[in-house]
Amino acid sequence: MATTTTRPEKEEEERQNEDEKGGAKTSAIINARAEEEEDLFSSSSVGTLLLGKNKAEARETIERWRGTANGGRKGGNPTSEKSFQNGEILYENYADLGFSVEFLRESVDCVHLYNETKTDFVPFRGGGKGGKMPSLPFGIDFEEDTAKDVVGKLGEPTSKGGTGVQIFIVYEMLGIKISFNALDWENAGASIHSMAVWKASD
């Protein structure tokens, strides 16, 4: 004997189907927005996203950044912070992301990104290769580039130094300083230790 569906049952079934379609559509929109956000981070350099922002703006950006990098972990608060010159200069450290933010009079003046430092900071990994973090500027690759590679990409630096301590090069016109894991310039294959990024002067 065939069973028949009453009108109320049919209406309820149709309502459930519509709810499921609506839920699927909402999920698709949320996923699309998440992908757009990840694309924004991976295609933008860290300097573009943070330099010049005030503390609240920077933390809001870092909260979204941290969420994409750490599987949804939220919060834009630093893992530690230090202040200098009576609070005029403030460093907010994000050891779990591999960088620190330097504030000068309440706005981001410089971003310090770490690679192989033997500290609590994890190596910064951004952009490219499926990364979900902002990229390093000017095509620099922490994992692959050596001192020789960097000069090959960017040309001769404005200045260099650190012999006997830790060698570094500065490109004032680009607003970056790159330090290497070496004590002298004979080691052209030295890996990158860290990079500082600031707004280049006009």
PDB file of C-alpha atoms in Angstrom:
ATOM      1  CA  MET A   1       0.000   0.000   0.000  1.00  0.00           C
ATOM      2  CA  ALA A   2       1.471   3.327  -1.083  1.00  0.00           C
ATOM      3  CA  THR A   3       1.993   5.971   1.548  1.00  0.00           C
ATOM      4  CA  THR A   4       0.859   9.511   0.978  1.00  0.00           C
ATOM      5  CA  THR A   5       2.461  12.663   2.282  1.00  0.00           C
ATOM      6  CA  THR A   6       0.126  15.147   3.910  1.00  0.00           C
ATOM      7  CA  ARG A   7       0.337  18.825   2.996  1.00  0.00           C
ATOM      8  CA  PRO A   8       1.876  19.877   6.376  1.00  0.00           C
ATOM      9  CA  GLU A   9       4.534  17.158   6.049  1.00  0.00           C
ATOM     10  CA  LYS A  10       5.300  18.231   2.492  1.00  0.00           C
ATOM     11  CA  GLU A  11       5.557  21.878   3.502  1.00  0.00           C
ATOM     12  CA  GLU A  12       7.900  20.959   6.349  1.00  0.00           C
ATOM     13  CA  GLU A  13      10.074  18.926   3.986  1.00  0.00           C
ATOM     14  CA  GLU A  14      10.246  21.810   1.510  1.00  0.00           C
ATOM     15  CA  ARG A  15      11.120  24.201   4.333  1.00  0.00           C
ATOM     16  CA  GLN A  16      13.965  21.929   5.460  1.00  0.00           C
ATOM     17  CA  ASN A  17      15.274  21.706   1.906  1.00  0.00           C
ATOM     18  CA  GLU A  18      15.243  25.493   1.607  1.00  0.00           C
ATOM     19  CA  ASP A  19      17.060  25.810   4.947  1.00  0.00           C
ATOM     20  CA  GLU A  20      19.725  23.382   3.764  1.00  0.00           C
ATOM     21  CA  LYS A  21      20.166  25.311   0.519  1.00  0.00           C
ATOM     22  CA  GLY A  22      20.379  28.569   2.452  1.00  0.00           C
ATOM     23  CA  GLY A  23      22.939  27.103   4.842  1.00  0.00           C
ATOM     24  CA  ALA A  24      25.040  25.804   1.966  1.00  0.00           C
ATOM     25  CA  LYS A  25      24.901  29.207   0.263  1.00  0.00           C
ATOM     26  CA  THR A  26      25.955  30.970   3.474  1.00  0.00           C
ATOM     27  CA  SER A  27      28.848  28.537   3.931  1.00  0.00           C
ATOM     28  CA  ALA A  28      29.944  29.157   0.348  1.00  0.00           C
ATOM     29  CA  ILE A  29      29.940  32.925   0.929  1.00  0.00           C
ATOM     30  CA  ILE A  30      31.938  32.553   4.158  1.00  0.00           C
ATOM     31  CA  ASN A  31      34.468  30.280   2.440  1.00  0.00           C
ATOM     32  CA  ALA A  32      34.787  32.696  -0.486  1.00  0.00           C
ATOM     33  CA  ARG A  33      35.457  35.587   1.885  1.00  0.00           C
ATOM     34  CA  ALA A  34      38.072  33.524   3.725  1.00  0.00           C
ATOM     35  CA  GLU A  35      39.793  32.725   0.432  1.00  0.00           C
ATOM     36  CA  GLU A  36      39.736  36.400  -0.563  1.00  0.00           C
ATOM     37  CA  GLU A  37      41.292  37.318   2.783  1.00  0.00           C
ATOM     38  CA  GLU A  38      44.019  34.712   2.363  1.00  0.00           C
ATOM     39  CA  ASP A  39      44.700  35.992  -1.170  1.00  0.00           C
ATOM     40  CA  LEU A  40      44.986  39.531   0.202  1.00  0.00           C
ATOM     41  CA  PHE A  41      47.555  38.458   2.775  1.00  0.00           C
ATOM     42  CA  SER A  42      49.622  36.255   0.483  1.00  0.00           C
ATOM     43  CA  SER A  43      49.709  38.812  -2.344  1.00  0.00           C
ATOM     44  CA  SER A  44      50.529  41.861  -0.179  1.00  0.00           C
ATOM     45  CA  SER A  45      53.848  42.590   1.480  1.00  0.00           C
ATOM     46  CA  VAL A  46      54.018  42.908   5.232  1.00  0.00           C
ATOM     47  CA  GLY A  47      55.005  46.558   4.944  1.00  0.00           C
ATOM     48  CA  THR A  48      51.925  47.407   2.898  1.00  0.00           C
ATOM     49  CA  LEU A  49      49.663  45.874   5.540  1.00  0.00           C
ATOM     50  CA  LEU A  50      51.184  47.345   8.702  1.00  0.00           C
ATOM     51  CA  LEU A  51      53.373  50.418   8.177  1.00  0.00           C
ATOM     52  CA  GLY A  52      51.747  53.667   9.281  1.00  0.00           C
ATOM     53  CA  LYS A  53      48.882  52.038  11.171  1.00  0.00           C
ATOM     54  CA  ASN A  54      48.048  52.876  14.760  1.00  0.00           C
ATOM     55  CA  LYS A  55      48.073  50.201  17.443  1.00  0.00           C
ATOM     56  CA  ALA A  56      44.381  49.305  17.154  1.00  0.00           C
ATOM     57  CA  GLU A  57      44.547  49.058  13.356  1.00  0.00           C
ATOM     58  CA  ALA A  58      47.730  46.986  13.481  1.00  0.00           C
ATOM     59  CA  ARG A  59      46.285  44.565  16.029  1.00  0.00           C
ATOM     60  CA  GLU A  60      43.107  44.158  13.995  1.00  0.00           C
ATOM     61  CA  THR A  61      45.191  43.285  10.942  1.00  0.00           C
ATOM     62  CA  ILE A  62      47.378  40.893  12.931  1.00  0.00           C
ATOM     63  CA  GLU A  63      44.319  39.175  14.419  1.00  0.00           C
ATOM     64  CA  ARG A  64      43.074  38.280  10.933  1.00  0.00           C
ATOM     65  CA  TRP A  65      46.616  37.423   9.902  1.00  0.00           C
ATOM     66  CA  ARG A  66      47.063  35.119  12.900  1.00  0.00           C
ATOM     67  CA  GLY A  67      43.748  33.421  12.164  1.00  0.00           C
ATOM     68  CA  THR A  68      44.792  32.422   8.640  1.00  0.00           C
ATOM     69  CA  ALA A  69      48.279  31.359   9.709  1.00  0.00           C
ATOM     70  CA  ASN A  70      47.439  29.397  12.847  1.00  0.00           C
ATOM     71  CA  GLY A  71      44.357  27.466  11.856  1.00  0.00           C
ATOM     72  CA  GLY A  72      41.822  29.959  13.137  1.00  0.00           C
ATOM     73  CA  ARG A  73      43.551  31.069  16.317  1.00  0.00           C
ATOM     74  CA  LYS A  74      42.259  34.519  17.165  1.00  0.00           C
ATOM     75  CA  GLY A  75      43.574  37.534  19.000  1.00  0.00           C
ATOM     76  CA  GLY A  76      45.824  40.384  17.952  1.00  0.00           C
ATOM     77  CA  ASN A  77      47.655  40.749  21.252  1.00  0.00           C
ATOM     78  CA  PRO A  78      51.455  40.377  21.180  1.00  0.00           C
ATOM     79  CA  THR A  79      53.296  37.542  22.906  1.00  0.00           C
ATOM     80  CA  SER A  80      55.455  40.172  24.648  1.00  0.00           C
ATOM     81  CA  GLU A  81      56.353  43.853  24.409  1.00  0.00           C
ATOM     82  CA  LYS A  82      59.126  46.269  25.369  1.00  0.00           C
ATOM     83  CA  SER A  83      59.260  50.056  25.452  1.00  0.00           C
ATOM     84  CA  PHE A  84      62.160  52.502  25.201  1.00  0.00           C
ATOM     85  CA  GLN A  85      62.746  56.236  25.484  1.00  0.00           C
ATOM     86  CA  ASN A  86      59.999  56.742  28.060  1.00  0.00           C
ATOM     87  CA  GLY A  87      57.495  54.821  26.001  1.00  0.00           C
ATOM     88  CA  GLU A  88      58.005  56.768  22.788  1.00  0.00           C
ATOM     89  CA  ILE A  89      59.250  53.603  21.083  1.00  0.00           C
ATOM     90  CA  LEU A  90      57.319  50.376  21.645  1.00  0.00           C
ATOM     91  CA  TYR A  91      58.064  46.901  20.343  1.00  0.00           C
ATOM     92  CA  GLU A  92      55.174  44.448  20.165  1.00  0.00           C
ATOM     93  CA  ASN A  93      56.531  40.943  19.613  1.00  0.00           C
ATOM     94  CA  TYR A  94      54.612  38.181  17.853  1.00  0.00           C
ATOM     95  CA  ALA A  95      56.917  35.216  18.405  1.00  0.00           C
ATOM     96  CA  ASP A  96      54.347  32.719  17.093  1.00  0.00           C
ATOM     97  CA  LEU A  97      54.281  34.525  13.733  1.00  0.00           C
ATOM     98  CA  GLY A  98      57.972  35.373  13.448  1.00  0.00           C
ATOM     99  CA  PHE A  99      57.953  39.169  13.608  1.00  0.00           C
ATOM    100  CA  SER A 100      57.842  42.218  15.854  1.00  0.00           C
ATOM    101  CA  VAL A 101      56.220  45.589  15.248  1.00  0.00           C
ATOM    102  CA  GLU A 102      58.015  48.803  16.185  1.00  0.00           C
ATOM    103  CA  PHE A 103      55.794  51.756  17.060  1.00  0.00           C
ATOM    104  CA  LEU A 104      57.099  55.299  17.067  1.00  0.00           C
ATOM    105  CA  ARG A 105      54.702  57.760  18.677  1.00  0.00           C
ATOM    106  CA  GLU A 106      51.748  55.371  18.370  1.00  0.00           C
ATOM    107  CA  SER A 107      52.114  54.380  14.695  1.00  0.00           C
ATOM    108  CA  VAL A 108      53.947  51.472  13.062  1.00  0.00           C
ATOM    109  CA  ASP A 109      57.369  52.761  12.039  1.00  0.00           C
ATOM    110  CA  CYS A 110      59.147  49.478  11.286  1.00  0.00           C
ATOM    111  CA  VAL A 111      58.445  45.742  11.082  1.00  0.00           C
ATOM    112  CA  HIS A 112      61.169  43.245  12.042  1.00  0.00           C
ATOM    113  CA  LEU A 113      60.876  39.804  10.436  1.00  0.00           C
ATOM    114  CA  TYR A 114      62.918  36.875  11.706  1.00  0.00           C
ATOM    115  CA  ASN A 115      64.255  33.796   9.965  1.00  0.00           C
ATOM    116  CA  GLU A 116      67.036  31.798  11.635  1.00  0.00           C
ATOM    117  CA  THR A 117      67.654  33.615  14.904  1.00  0.00           C
ATOM    118  CA  LYS A 118      67.956  30.972  17.662  1.00  0.00           C
ATOM    119  CA  THR A 119      65.352  32.865  19.689  1.00  0.00           C
ATOM    120  CA  ASP A 120      61.740  32.241  20.740  1.00  0.00           C
ATOM    121  CA  PHE A 121      60.559  33.568  17.371  1.00  0.00           C
ATOM    122  CA  VAL A 122      59.462  30.993  14.832  1.00  0.00           C
ATOM    123  CA  PRO A 123      60.823  31.642  11.326  1.00  0.00           C
ATOM    124  CA  PHE A 124      58.565  34.021   9.413  1.00  0.00           C
ATOM    125  CA  ARG A 125      57.008  32.285   6.454  1.00  0.00           C
ATOM    126  CA  GLY A 126      54.919  34.447   4.185  1.00  0.00           C
ATOM    127  CA  GLY A 127      53.480  34.565   0.712  1.00  0.00           C
ATOM    128  CA  GLY A 128      54.360  32.183  -2.109  1.00  0.00           C
ATOM    129  CA  LYS A 129      54.465  28.406  -1.919  1.00  0.00           C
ATOM    130  CA  GLY A 130      50.910  28.255  -0.597  1.00  0.00           C
ATOM    131  CA  GLY A 131      51.643  30.576   2.301  1.00  0.00           C
ATOM    132  CA  LYS A 132      48.772  32.254   4.122  1.00  0.00           C
ATOM    133  CA  MET A 133      50.822  35.182   5.401  1.00  0.00           C
ATOM    134  CA  PRO A 134      51.808  38.470   3.779  1.00  0.00           C
ATOM    135  CA  SER A 135      54.823  38.159   1.540  1.00  0.00           C
ATOM    136  CA  LEU A 136      58.304  39.532   2.072  1.00  0.00           C
ATOM    137  CA  PRO A 137      58.987  42.632  -0.033  1.00  0.00           C
ATOM    138  CA  PHE A 138      60.932  42.652  -3.303  1.00  0.00           C
ATOM    139  CA  GLY A 139      60.756  38.907  -3.846  1.00  0.00           C
ATOM    140  CA  ILE A 140      63.057  38.014  -0.947  1.00  0.00           C
ATOM    141  CA  ASP A 141      62.790  34.371   0.147  1.00  0.00           C
ATOM    142  CA  PHE A 142      63.907  33.556   3.697  1.00  0.00           C
ATOM    143  CA  GLU A 143      64.120  29.838   2.989  1.00  0.00           C
ATOM    144  CA  GLU A 144      66.146  29.992  -0.220  1.00  0.00           C
ATOM    145  CA  ASP A 145      68.062  33.275  -0.528  1.00  0.00           C
ATOM    146  CA  THR A 146      71.668  33.767   0.545  1.00  0.00           C
ATOM    147  CA  ALA A 147      73.626  37.011   0.861  1.00  0.00           C
ATOM    148  CA  LYS A 148      74.741  36.600  -2.746  1.00  0.00           C
ATOM    149  CA  ASP A 149      71.162  36.000  -3.915  1.00  0.00           C
ATOM    150  CA  VAL A 150      69.876  39.142  -2.211  1.00  0.00           C
ATOM    151  CA  VAL A 151      72.505  41.368  -3.831  1.00  0.00           C
ATOM    152  CA  GLY A 152      71.797  39.656  -7.140  1.00  0.00           C
ATOM    153  CA  LYS A 153      68.101  40.543  -6.828  1.00  0.00           C
ATOM    154  CA  LEU A 154      68.395  44.060  -5.420  1.00  0.00           C
ATOM    155  CA  GLY A 155      71.784  45.280  -6.646  1.00  0.00           C
ATOM    156  CA  GLU A 156      74.458  46.943  -4.563  1.00  0.00           C
ATOM    157  CA  PRO A 157      73.178  48.208  -1.195  1.00  0.00           C
ATOM    158  CA  THR A 158      73.260  51.779   0.048  1.00  0.00           C
ATOM    159  CA  SER A 159      75.491  50.644   2.904  1.00  0.00           C
ATOM    160  CA  LYS A 160      76.708  47.507   4.641  1.00  0.00           C
ATOM    161  CA  GLY A 161      78.406  46.615   7.900  1.00  0.00           C
ATOM    162  CA  GLY A 162      78.571  44.250  10.833  1.00  0.00           C
ATOM    163  CA  THR A 163      81.946  42.664  10.089  1.00  0.00           C
ATOM    164  CA  GLY A 164      83.050  40.755  13.172  1.00  0.00           C
ATOM    165  CA  VAL A 165      79.542  40.837  14.661  1.00  0.00           C
ATOM    166  CA  GLN A 166      76.812  40.067  12.124  1.00  0.00           C
ATOM    167  CA  ILE A 167      76.936  41.306   8.572  1.00  0.00           C
ATOM    168  CA  PHE A 168      74.045  43.330   7.172  1.00  0.00           C
ATOM    169  CA  ILE A 169      73.107  45.401   4.153  1.00  0.00           C
ATOM    170  CA  VAL A 170      70.826  48.432   3.921  1.00  0.00           C
ATOM    171  CA  TYR A 171      68.779  49.688   0.975  1.00  0.00           C
ATOM    172  CA  GLU A 172      67.631  53.130   2.068  1.00  0.00           C
ATOM    173  CA  MET A 173      65.731  53.772  -1.162  1.00  0.00           C
ATOM    174  CA  LEU A 174      63.730  50.574  -0.587  1.00  0.00           C
ATOM    175  CA  GLY A 175      63.321  50.888   3.171  1.00  0.00           C
ATOM    176  CA  ILE A 176      64.886  47.565   4.167  1.00  0.00           C
ATOM    177  CA  LYS A 177      67.815  46.196   6.154  1.00  0.00           C
ATOM    178  CA  ILE A 178      68.773  42.515   5.855  1.00  0.00           C
ATOM    179  CA  SER A 179      71.066  40.755   8.340  1.00  0.00           C
ATOM    180  CA  PHE A 180      72.826  37.466   7.626  1.00  0.00           C
ATOM    181  CA  ASN A 181      74.116  34.543   9.656  1.00  0.00           C
ATOM    182  CA  ALA A 182      77.784  35.372   9.097  1.00  0.00           C
ATOM    183  CA  LEU A 183      80.538  37.479  10.637  1.00  0.00           C
ATOM    184  CA  ASP A 184      82.342  38.520   7.449  1.00  0.00           C
ATOM    185  CA  TRP A 185      81.656  39.088   3.763  1.00  0.00           C
ATOM    186  CA  GLU A 186      83.738  36.129   2.627  1.00  0.00           C
ATOM    187  CA  ASN A 187      80.697  33.930   3.264  1.00  0.00           C
ATOM    188  CA  ALA A 188      78.551  34.760   0.227  1.00  0.00           C
ATOM    189  CA  GLY A 189      76.355  31.745   0.926  1.00  0.00           C
ATOM    190  CA  ALA A 190      75.249  32.976   4.352  1.00  0.00           C
ATOM    191  CA  SER A 191      71.541  32.522   5.063  1.00  0.00           C
ATOM    192  CA  ILE A 192      69.262  35.389   6.055  1.00  0.00           C
ATOM    193  CA  HIS A 193      68.959  36.062   9.781  1.00  0.00           C
ATOM    194  CA  SER A 194      66.310  38.793   9.728  1.00  0.00           C
ATOM    195  CA  MET A 195      64.862  41.725   7.831  1.00  0.00           C
ATOM    196  CA  ALA A 196      63.682  45.154   8.939  1.00  0.00           C
ATOM    197  CA  VAL A 197      61.114  46.979   6.792  1.00  0.00           C
ATOM    198  CA  TRP A 198      60.204  50.664   7.050  1.00  0.00           C
ATOM    199  CA  LYS A 199      58.656  53.298   4.820  1.00  0.00           C
ATOM    200  CA  ALA A 200      61.266  54.360   2.299  1.00  0.00           C
ATOM    201  CA  SER A 201      62.020  58.063   2.167  1.00  0.00           C
ATOM    202  CA  ASP A 202      60.978  59.879  -0.994  1.00  0.00           C
TER     203      ASP A 202
END
